[in-house]
Short mmCIF file of C-alpha atoms in Angstrom, two decimals:
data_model
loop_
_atom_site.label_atom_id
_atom_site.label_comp_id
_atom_site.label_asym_id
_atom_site.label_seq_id
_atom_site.Cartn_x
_atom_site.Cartn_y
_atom_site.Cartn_z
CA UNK A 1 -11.68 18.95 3.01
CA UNK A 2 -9.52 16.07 4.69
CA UNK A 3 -11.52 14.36 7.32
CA UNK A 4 -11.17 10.73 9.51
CA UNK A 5 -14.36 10.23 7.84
CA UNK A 6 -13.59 10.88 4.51
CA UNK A 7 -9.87 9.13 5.13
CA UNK A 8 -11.87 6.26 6.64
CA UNK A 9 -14.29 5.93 3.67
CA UNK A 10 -10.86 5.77 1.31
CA UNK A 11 -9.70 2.82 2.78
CA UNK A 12 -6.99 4.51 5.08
CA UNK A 13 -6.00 1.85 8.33
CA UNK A 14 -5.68 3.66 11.80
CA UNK A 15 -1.78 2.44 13.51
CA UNK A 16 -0.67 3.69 16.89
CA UNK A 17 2.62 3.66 15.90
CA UNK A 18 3.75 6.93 13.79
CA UNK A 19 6.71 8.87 13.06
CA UNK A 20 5.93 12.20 14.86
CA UNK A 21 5.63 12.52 18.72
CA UNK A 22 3.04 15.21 18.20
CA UNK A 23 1.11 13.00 16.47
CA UNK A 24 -2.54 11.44 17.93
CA UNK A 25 -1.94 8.15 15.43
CA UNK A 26 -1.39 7.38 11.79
CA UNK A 27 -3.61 5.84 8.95
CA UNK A 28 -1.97 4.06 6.09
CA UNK A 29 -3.13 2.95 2.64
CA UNK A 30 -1.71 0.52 0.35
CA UNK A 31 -2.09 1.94 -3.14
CA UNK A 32 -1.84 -1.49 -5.35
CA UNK A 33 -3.04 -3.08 -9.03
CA UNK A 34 -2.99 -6.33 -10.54
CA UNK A 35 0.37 -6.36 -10.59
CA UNK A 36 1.54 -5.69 -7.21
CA UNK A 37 1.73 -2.73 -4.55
CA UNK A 38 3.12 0.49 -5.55
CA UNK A 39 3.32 2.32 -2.64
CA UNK A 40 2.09 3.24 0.82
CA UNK A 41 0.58 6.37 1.75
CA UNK A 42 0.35 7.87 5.75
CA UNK A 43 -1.28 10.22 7.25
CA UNK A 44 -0.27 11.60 10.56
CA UNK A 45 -3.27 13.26 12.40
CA UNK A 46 -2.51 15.99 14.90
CA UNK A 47 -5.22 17.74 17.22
CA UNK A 48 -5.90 21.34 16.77
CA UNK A 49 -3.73 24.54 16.87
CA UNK A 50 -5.11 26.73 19.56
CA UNK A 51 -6.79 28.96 17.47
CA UNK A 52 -9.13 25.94 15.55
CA UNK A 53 -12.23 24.56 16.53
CA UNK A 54 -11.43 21.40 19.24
CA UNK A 55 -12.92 18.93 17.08
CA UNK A 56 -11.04 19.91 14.10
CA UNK A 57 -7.84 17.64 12.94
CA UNK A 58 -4.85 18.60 11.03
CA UNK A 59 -3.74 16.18 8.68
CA UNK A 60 0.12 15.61 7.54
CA UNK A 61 0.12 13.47 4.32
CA UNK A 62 3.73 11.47 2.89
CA UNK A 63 4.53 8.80 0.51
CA UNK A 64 7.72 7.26 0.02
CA UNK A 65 8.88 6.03 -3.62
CA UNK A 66 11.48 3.51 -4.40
CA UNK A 67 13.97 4.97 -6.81
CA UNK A 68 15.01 2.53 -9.52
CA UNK A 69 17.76 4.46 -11.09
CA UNK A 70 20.07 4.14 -8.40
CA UNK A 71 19.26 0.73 -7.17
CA UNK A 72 21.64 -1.51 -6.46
CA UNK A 73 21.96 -4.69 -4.49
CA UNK A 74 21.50 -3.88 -0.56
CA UNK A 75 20.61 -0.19 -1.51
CA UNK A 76 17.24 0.87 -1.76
CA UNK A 77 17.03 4.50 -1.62
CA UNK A 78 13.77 6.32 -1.45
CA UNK A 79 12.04 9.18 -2.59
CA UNK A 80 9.99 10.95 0.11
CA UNK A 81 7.29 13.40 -1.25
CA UNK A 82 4.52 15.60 1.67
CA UNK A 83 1.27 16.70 0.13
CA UNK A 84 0.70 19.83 2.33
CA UNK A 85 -3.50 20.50 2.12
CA UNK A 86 -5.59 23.38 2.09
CA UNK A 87 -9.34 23.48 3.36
CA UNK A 88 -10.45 22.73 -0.07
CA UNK A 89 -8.13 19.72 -0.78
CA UNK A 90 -9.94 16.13 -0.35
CA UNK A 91 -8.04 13.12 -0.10
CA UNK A 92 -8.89 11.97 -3.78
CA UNK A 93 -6.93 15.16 -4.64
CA UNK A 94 -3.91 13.99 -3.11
CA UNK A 95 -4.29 10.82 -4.40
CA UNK A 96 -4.31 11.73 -7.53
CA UNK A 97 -1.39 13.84 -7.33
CA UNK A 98 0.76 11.00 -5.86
CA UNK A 99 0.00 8.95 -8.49
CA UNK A 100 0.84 11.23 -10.98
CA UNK A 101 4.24 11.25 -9.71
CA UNK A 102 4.77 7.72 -9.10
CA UNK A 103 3.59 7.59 -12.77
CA UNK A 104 6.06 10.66 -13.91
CA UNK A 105 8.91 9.40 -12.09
CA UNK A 106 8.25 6.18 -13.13
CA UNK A 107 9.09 4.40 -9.65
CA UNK A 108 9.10 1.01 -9.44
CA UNK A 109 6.05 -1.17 -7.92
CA UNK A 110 7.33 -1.32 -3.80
CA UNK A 111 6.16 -5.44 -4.13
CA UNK A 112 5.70 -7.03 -7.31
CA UNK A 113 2.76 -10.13 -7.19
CA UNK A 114 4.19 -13.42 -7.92
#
């Protein structure tokens, strides 16, 4: 089960600043290696539908991959994937399954380390 706890515990950063206007705030984690960062992934966390306990949170979870085979000088298009959770689904879960698809689409690193 997605929680701020459990996000908080992962490493996920709160930000004010997110891309919904239904949204309470995002949290963001960089997902890197020794060689460099590979991606981002955000959370936006909404409040609770009527019909949910008031403490509960609903969780939307996106990453955004940069697509090497059409990159070209000034162009970076992206590849935008949401991981939509059930009350079973923890946040390893998902970020597992993103990284199976950065792996599968084999996406290029967002920043490369010097």
């Amino acid at each position: 089960m997605l929680t701020l706890e459990a996000l908080e515990a992962a490493g996920y950063k709160k930000f004010k600043n997110t891309l919904s206007q239904y949204a309470l705030f995002g949290m963001e984690k960089r997902i890197e290696d020794q060689f460099g960062t590979k991606y981002f992934i955000h959370v936006e966390v909404f409040g609770p539908y009527p019909h949910q306990d008031p403490t509960t949170y609903n969780f939307d979870t996106t990453v955004q991959f940069i697509d090497h085979d059409y990159f070209e000088v000034g162009k970076k298009p992206t590849i935008n994937m949401t991981y939509i959770d059930d009350a079973d689904t923890t946040i390893e879960d998902i970020e597992q399954f993103f990284e199976g698809a950065w792996e599968f689409l084999d996406c290029p690193y967002y920043e490369r380390n010097e």
